[in-house]
Coordinates of C-alpha atoms and ligand atoms in Angstrom, one line a residue:
X1 CA 0.0 0.0 0.0
X2 CA 1.1 3.6 -0.6
X3 CA 2.0 5.5 2.5
X4 CA -0.4 8.3 1.7
X5 CA -3.3 5.9 1.5
X6 CA -3.1 5.6 5.3
X7 CA -5.6 8.5 5.3
X8 CA -8.4 6.2 4.3
X9 CA -7.8 3.7 7.1
X10 CA -8.9 3.5 10.8
X11 CA -8.7 0.9 13.5
X12 CA -11.6 -1.6 13.0
X13 CA -11.9 -2.1 16.7
X14 CA -12.0 1.4 18.1
X15 CA -12.0 3.7 14.9
X16 CA -8.7 5.2 16.2
X17 CA -6.0 6.6 13.9
X18 CA -3.4 4.2 12.6
X19 CA 0.3 4.8 12.3
X20 CA 2.9 2.9 10.4
X21 CA 4.8 0.5 12.6
X22 CA 8.5 0.6 13.1
X23 CA 9.5 -2.6 11.3
X24 CA 8.5 -2.0 7.7
X25 CA 9.9 -3.1 4.4
X26 CA 9.2 -0.2 2.1
X27 CA 10.6 2.4 -0.2
X28 CA 9.9 6.1 0.1
X29 CA 6.3 5.6 -1.1
X30 CA 5.2 2.0 -0.9
X31 CA 4.8 -0.3 2.1
X32 CA 5.5 -3.9 1.1
X33 CA 5.4 -5.6 4.5
X34 CA 5.2 -4.4 8.1
X35 CA 2.3 -3.3 10.4
X36 CA -0.2 -0.5 11.1
X37 CA -0.6 0.3 14.8
X38 CA -3.6 1.9 16.4
X39 CA -2.7 5.0 18.4
X40 CA -5.8 4.7 20.6
X41 CA -6.2 1.0 21.5
X42 CA -2.6 -0.2 20.6
X43 CA -3.8 -3.0 18.4
X44 CA -1.4 -3.9 15.5
X45 CA -2.4 -5.1 12.1
X46 CA 0.0 -6.7 9.6
X47 CA 0.8 -5.5 6.1
X48 CA 1.6 -8.6 4.1
X49 CA 2.7 -8.6 0.4
X50 CA 1.5 -5.0 0.0
X51 CA -1.9 -5.5 1.6
X52 CA -3.0 -4.3 5.0
X53 CA -4.8 -7.2 6.8
X54 CA -7.4 -6.7 9.5
X55 CA -8.8 -10.2 9.8
X56 CA -7.7 -13.8 10.5
X57 CA -6.1 -15.5 7.5
X58 CA -8.8 -18.2 7.6
X59 CA -12.5 -17.3 7.9
X60 CA -16.0 -18.2 6.5
X61 CA -15.0 -16.7 3.1
X62 CA -12.2 -19.2 2.5
X63 CA -14.0 -20.7 -0.5
X64 CA -13.9 -17.3 -2.2
X65 CA -10.2 -17.0 -1.5
X66 CA -9.7 -20.3 -3.3
X67 CA -12.0 -19.4 -6.1
X68 CA -10.5 -16.0 -6.8
X69 CA -6.9 -16.9 -6.5
X70 CA -7.6 -19.9 -8.9
X71 CA -9.5 -17.7 -11.3
X72 CA -7.7 -14.4 -10.7
X73 CA -8.5 -12.9 -14.1
X74 CA -11.2 -15.2 -15.6
X75 CA -13.9 -12.5 -15.4
X76 CA -11.7 -9.5 -16.2
X77 CA -12.6 -7.7 -19.4
X78 CA -8.9 -7.3 -20.2
X79 CA -8.7 -11.1 -20.1
X80 CA -11.9 -12.0 -22.0
X81 CA -11.4 -9.1 -24.4
X82 CA -15.1 -8.2 -24.0
X83 CA -17.0 -5.5 -22.2
X84 CA -19.0 -7.8 -20.0
X85 CA -17.8 -6.4 -16.6
X86 CA -17.7 -2.9 -18.0
X87 CA -21.3 -3.1 -19.1
X88 CA -22.5 -4.5 -15.8
X89 CA -20.5 -2.0 -13.7
X90 CA -21.8 1.1 -15.5
X91 CA -25.3 -0.3 -16.1
X92 CA -25.7 -1.2 -12.5
X93 CA -24.2 1.9 -11.0
X94 CA -25.2 4.5 -13.6
X95 CA -22.0 6.3 -12.5
X96 CA -20.1 8.6 -14.9
X97 CA -17.1 7.2 -16.8
X98 CA -14.9 9.9 -15.4
X99 CA -14.8 10.4 -11.6
X100 CA -11.4 12.1 -11.1
X101 CA -11.2 13.6 -7.6
X102 CA -13.8 11.3 -6.2
X103 CA -13.4 8.3 -3.8
X104 CA -15.0 4.9 -4.3
X105 CA -15.3 2.1 -1.7
X106 CA -15.7 -1.3 -3.2
X107 CA -16.9 -3.8 -0.6
X108 CA -16.3 -7.5 -1.3
X109 CA -14.1 -6.9 -4.3
X110 CA -13.1 -10.6 -5.0
X111 CA -10.5 -10.9 -7.7
X112 CA -11.2 -7.4 -8.9
X113 CA -13.2 -7.6 -12.1
X114 CA -15.0 -4.5 -11.0
X115 CA -12.0 -2.9 -9.5
X116 CA -10.6 -2.8 -13.1
X117 CA -13.7 -0.7 -14.0
X118 CA -13.7 1.5 -10.9
X119 CA -10.0 2.5 -11.3
X120 CA -10.6 3.3 -15.0
X121 CA -12.8 6.2 -13.9
X122 CA -9.8 8.0 -12.4
X123 CA -11.4 7.9 -8.9
X124 CA -9.4 6.8 -5.9
X125 CA -10.7 3.2 -5.2
X126 CA -10.4 1.4 -1.9
X127 CA -11.3 -2.3 -2.5
X128 CA -12.0 -4.5 0.6
X129 CA -12.5 -8.2 0.8
X130 CA -12.6 -10.7 3.7
X131 CA -10.7 -13.4 1.9
X132 CA -7.3 -13.9 0.3
X133 CA -9.0 -12.9 -3.0
X134 CA -7.3 -9.6 -2.2
X135 CA -4.0 -11.2 -3.3
X136 CA -5.5 -11.8 -6.8
X137 CA -6.8 -8.2 -6.9
X138 CA -3.4 -6.9 -5.7
X139 CA -1.6 -8.6 -8.5
X140 CA -3.6 -6.6 -11.0
X141 CA -4.2 -3.3 -9.3
X142 CA -2.1 -3.1 -6.1
X143 CA 0.6 -0.9 -7.6
X144 CA -1.8 1.6 -9.1
X145 CA -1.6 5.1 -7.5
X146 CA -5.5 5.2 -7.3
X147 CA -6.0 1.8 -5.8
X148 CA -5.8 0.6 -2.2
X149 CA -6.6 -3.1 -1.5
X150 CA -7.4 -4.1 2.0
X151 CA -8.3 -7.5 3.6
X152 CA -11.0 -6.7 6.0
X153 CA -14.5 -7.5 7.2
X154 CA -17.5 -5.5 6.1
X155 CA -19.0 -5.9 9.6
X156 CA -16.0 -4.1 11.0
X157 CA -14.5 -2.0 8.3
X158 CA -11.0 -0.6 8.9
X159 CA -11.9 2.7 7.3
X160 CA -12.6 6.3 8.1
X161 CA -16.4 7.1 8.2
X162 CA -18.0 9.5 5.7
X163 CA -14.8 9.3 3.6
X164 CA -16.3 8.1 0.3
X165 CA -18.3 9.7 -2.5
X166 CA -19.5 6.3 -3.7
X167 CA -19.9 2.8 -2.3
X168 CA -20.3 -0.3 -4.4
X169 CA -21.2 -3.7 -3.0
X170 CA -22.1 -6.2 -5.7
X171 CA -22.2 -10.0 -5.6
X172 CA -21.5 -9.9 -1.9
X173 CA -24.5 -9.4 0.5
X174 CA -26.1 -12.8 0.0
X175 CA -22.8 -14.5 1.0
X176 CA -22.7 -12.9 4.5
X177 CA -24.2 -14.5 7.6
X178 CA -26.5 -11.5 8.4
X179 CA -27.5 -9.9 5.2
X180 CA -29.5 -6.9 6.6
X181 CA -26.8 -6.1 9.0
X182 CA -24.2 -6.2 6.2
X183 CA -26.2 -3.7 4.2
X184 CA -26.8 -1.5 7.3
X185 CA -23.1 -1.1 7.8
X186 CA -22.4 0.5 4.4
X187 CA -24.0 4.0 4.6
X188 CA -21.7 5.0 7.5
X189 CA -18.7 5.2 5.1
X190 CA -20.5 7.5 2.6
X191 CA -20.2 11.3 2.7
X192 CA -23.6 13.0 3.0
X193 CA -25.0 13.1 -0.5
X194 CA -22.9 10.0 -1.5
X195 CA -24.2 7.2 -3.7
X196 CA -24.7 3.6 -2.7
X197 CA -25.2 0.7 -5.2
X198 CA -25.8 -2.9 -4.1
X199 CA -27.0 -6.1 -5.7
X200 CA -28.2 -9.3 -4.1
X201 CA -29.6 -12.6 -5.2
X202 CA -33.4 -12.6 -5.4
X203 CA -35.9 -15.1 -4.1
X204 CA -38.4 -15.8 -6.9
X205 CA -39.8 -18.7 -8.8
X206 CA -36.4 -19.5 -10.3
X207 CA -35.0 -20.1 -6.8
X208 CA -37.0 -23.4 -6.7
X209 CA -35.3 -24.6 -9.9
X210 CA -31.8 -24.0 -8.5
X211 CA -30.7 -27.5 -7.6
X212 CA -27.4 -26.3 -6.2
X213 CA -29.4 -25.0 -3.2
X214 CA -30.2 -28.7 -2.4
X215 CA -26.6 -29.8 -2.9
X216 CA -24.8 -26.9 -1.2
X217 CA -25.3 -28.1 2.4
X218 CA -23.2 -31.1 1.5
X219 CA -20.8 -29.6 -1.1
X220 CA -19.8 -26.6 1.1
X221 CA -18.3 -29.1 3.6
X222 CA -16.0 -30.7 1.0
X223 CA -12.4 -29.3 1.1
X224 CA -12.2 -26.6 -1.6
X225 CA -9.4 -28.3 -3.6
X226 CA -11.3 -31.6 -3.8
X227 CA -14.6 -29.9 -4.7
X228 CA -13.0 -27.7 -7.3
X229 CA -11.1 -30.7 -8.9
X230 CA -14.4 -32.8 -9.0
X231 CA -16.3 -29.9 -10.6
X232 CA -13.6 -29.3 -13.1
X233 CA -13.6 -33.0 -14.1
X234 CA -17.5 -33.1 -14.2
X235 CA -17.8 -29.9 -16.4
X236 CA -15.1 -31.2 -18.8
X237 CA -17.0 -34.5 -19.1
X238 CA -20.4 -33.0 -19.5
X239 CA -19.4 -30.1 -21.8
X240 CA -20.3 -31.6 -25.2
X241 CA -23.8 -32.4 -23.8
X242 CA -24.1 -28.9 -22.1
X243 CA -23.1 -27.3 -25.4
X244 CA -25.8 -29.2 -27.3
X245 CA -28.5 -28.6 -24.7
X246 CA -27.5 -24.9 -24.3
X247 CA -28.7 -24.4 -27.9
X248 CA -32.3 -25.5 -27.1
X249 CA -34.9 -23.0 -25.9
X250 CA -34.6 -23.0 -22.1
X251 CA -31.4 -25.0 -22.5
X252 CA -29.4 -22.8 -20.1
X253 CA -32.1 -23.3 -17.4
X254 CA -31.9 -27.1 -18.0
X255 CA -28.1 -27.1 -17.7
X256 CA -28.3 -25.1 -14.5
X257 CA -31.2 -26.8 -12.8
X258 CA -30.6 -30.4 -14.0
X259 CA -26.9 -30.6 -14.4
X260 CA -26.0 -27.8 -11.9
X261 CA -23.7 -26.3 -14.5
X262 CA -23.7 -22.5 -15.1
X263 CA -24.1 -22.0 -18.8
X264 CA -23.8 -18.5 -20.3
X265 CA -24.2 -19.5 -23.9
X266 CA -26.3 -17.0 -25.9
X267 CA -26.1 -14.6 -23.0
X268 CA -22.5 -13.6 -22.9
X269 CA -20.4 -13.2 -26.0
X270 CA -17.6 -15.6 -25.0
X271 CA -15.7 -18.2 -26.9
X272 CA -16.4 -21.9 -26.1
X273 CA -13.2 -22.2 -24.1
X274 CA -14.1 -19.1 -22.0
X275 CA -17.7 -20.3 -21.6
X276 CA -16.3 -23.5 -20.1
X277 CA -13.9 -21.6 -17.8
X278 CA -16.7 -19.4 -16.6
X279 CA -18.9 -22.6 -16.1
X280 CA -16.2 -24.2 -13.9
X281 CA -15.8 -21.0 -11.9
X282 CA -19.5 -20.3 -11.4
X283 CA -20.4 -23.9 -10.7
X284 CA -17.8 -23.8 -7.9
X285 CA -19.2 -20.4 -6.9
X286 CA -22.7 -21.9 -6.5
X287 CA -21.7 -25.0 -4.6
X288 CA -19.0 -23.8 -2.2
X289 CA -20.0 -20.7 -0.2
X290 CA -20.8 -21.0 3.5
X291 CA -23.7 -18.6 3.1
X292 CA -26.1 -18.0 0.2
X293 CA -29.1 -16.0 1.3
X294 CA -31.3 -14.6 -1.5
X295 CA -33.6 -11.7 -0.6
X296 CA -37.1 -10.4 -1.5
X297 CA -37.3 -7.1 -3.5
X298 CA -39.4 -5.6 -0.6
X299 CA -36.7 -6.4 1.9
X300 CA -34.1 -4.4 -0.2
X301 CA -36.5 -1.5 -0.5
X302 CA -37.0 -1.6 3.3
X303 CA -33.2 -1.5 3.9
X304 CA -32.9 1.7 1.8
X305 CA -35.9 3.3 3.5
X306 CA -34.6 2.4 7.0
X307 CA -31.2 4.0 6.1
X308 CA -33.2 7.2 5.1
X309 CA -31.9 7.2 1.5
X310 CA -33.3 9.4 -1.2
X311 CA -33.6 8.8 -5.0
X312 CA -34.0 5.1 -4.2
X313 CA -34.4 2.7 -7.1
X314 CA -34.8 -1.0 -6.4
X315 CA -35.5 -3.4 -9.3
X316 CA -34.9 -6.9 -10.7
X317 CA -31.5 -6.9 -12.5
X318 CA -28.2 -8.6 -13.0
X319 CA -27.5 -10.7 -10.0
X320 CA -31.1 -10.7 -8.9
X321 CA -32.0 -7.4 -7.3
X322 CA -30.2 -4.1 -7.9
X323 CA -30.6 -1.2 -5.4
X324 CA -29.3 2.4 -5.7
X325 CA -29.8 5.4 -3.5
X326 CA -28.3 8.7 -2.2
X327 CA -27.4 9.3 1.4
X328 CA -29.3 12.3 2.8
X329 CA -27.2 15.4 3.2
X330 CA -28.8 16.3 6.5
Ligands
SAM401 C1 -19.3 -13.8 -5.2 S1 -17.9 -12.9 -4.7 C2 -18.1 -11.3 -5.5 C3 -16.8 -10.6 -5.8 C4 -16.9 -9.4 -6.7 N1 -17.7 -8.4 -6.1 C5 -17.4 -9.8 -8.0 O1 -18.6 -9.6 -8.3 O2 -16.6 -10.4 -8.8 C6 -18.3 -12.4 -3.0 C7 -17.2 -11.8 -2.2 O3 -17.6 -11.3 -1.0 C8 -16.6 -11.4 -0.1 N2 -17.2 -11.3 1.3 C9 -18.0 -12.2 1.9 N3 -18.2 -11.8 3.2 C10 -17.5 -10.7 3.4 C11 -17.3 -9.8 4.5 N4 -17.8 -10.1 5.7 N5 -16.5 -8.8 4.4 C12 -15.9 -8.5 3.1 N6 -16.0 -9.3 2.1 C13 -16.8 -10.4 2.2 C14 -16.0 -12.8 -0.4 O4 -14.8 -13.0 0.1 C15 -16.1 -12.8 -1.9 O5 -14.8 -12.4 -2.5

């Protein structure tokens, strides 16, 4: 992390100021390894491989750490040579393409497919994730002057309150143990008048056709390496059939609900090899998380109302439900 990015951070325990510890490996600008110490409560937090870390190395998001370090760039536009992530980022947020001088907080950044988009706006982007997915994101963005990558917990964010113009939390809330509480913690970090965008899986009729909800109580207990290897073999074996069925009307639904294989044929403009790579990634993503808690549209509307947001829009979209709103100035 860059030394001058310390201004965004605060102690996750007591919100105190942090200082750079005495034993650091760094050059004039960049801290590679060392620690950050709280001047109020005295707690110390390590900086490891350029990333300040405020949580235990192992936690409930370990499956995501495995997933995103294995598929570090699979969903990056710069890897697929598409605009899939760019389209989703700007469609969901409706944010301008140029945000020089602004600050964005990205909560649950994973490998960084949306960090790539956020930094492209010129804004200063702080990307936080609970898992070692931060290492994958760091490999792509960690040395950019407008990027700070942090391993932290959204329930106790190591950040200064009211520091950000925009907060983005997509693909994350359903994977937390208390979804409403996870949402309720986000507005605190927005400046008055700041913009919040979230998305979350929806509960609707399709939920009942998602057979991975039946399998996940078992598969989430399988060690990640074993589960991933089994899914990889299975998808490779089934791929010719999946390819055939995917061409039928409702073929993708059949592939997902009957064979538990995520199939983006006809929906995303990817080559067959990339479709298979995304299928392996997303099948693992469906079967491995500790928590997967879809929500009702009315619940998401209530969250925004309870937070007192204005200009609220909550509607079915992308991951299930998209919600946008503005934090009141008063
Ligand atoms: C499905 S991934 C989405 C990643 C990224 N937003 C994307 O769409 O590619 C969900 C991410 O949420 C993170 N996550 C889950 N619980 C979290 C928490 N309590 N604090 C921060 N991140 C969390 C996971 O580690 C994981 O990387």
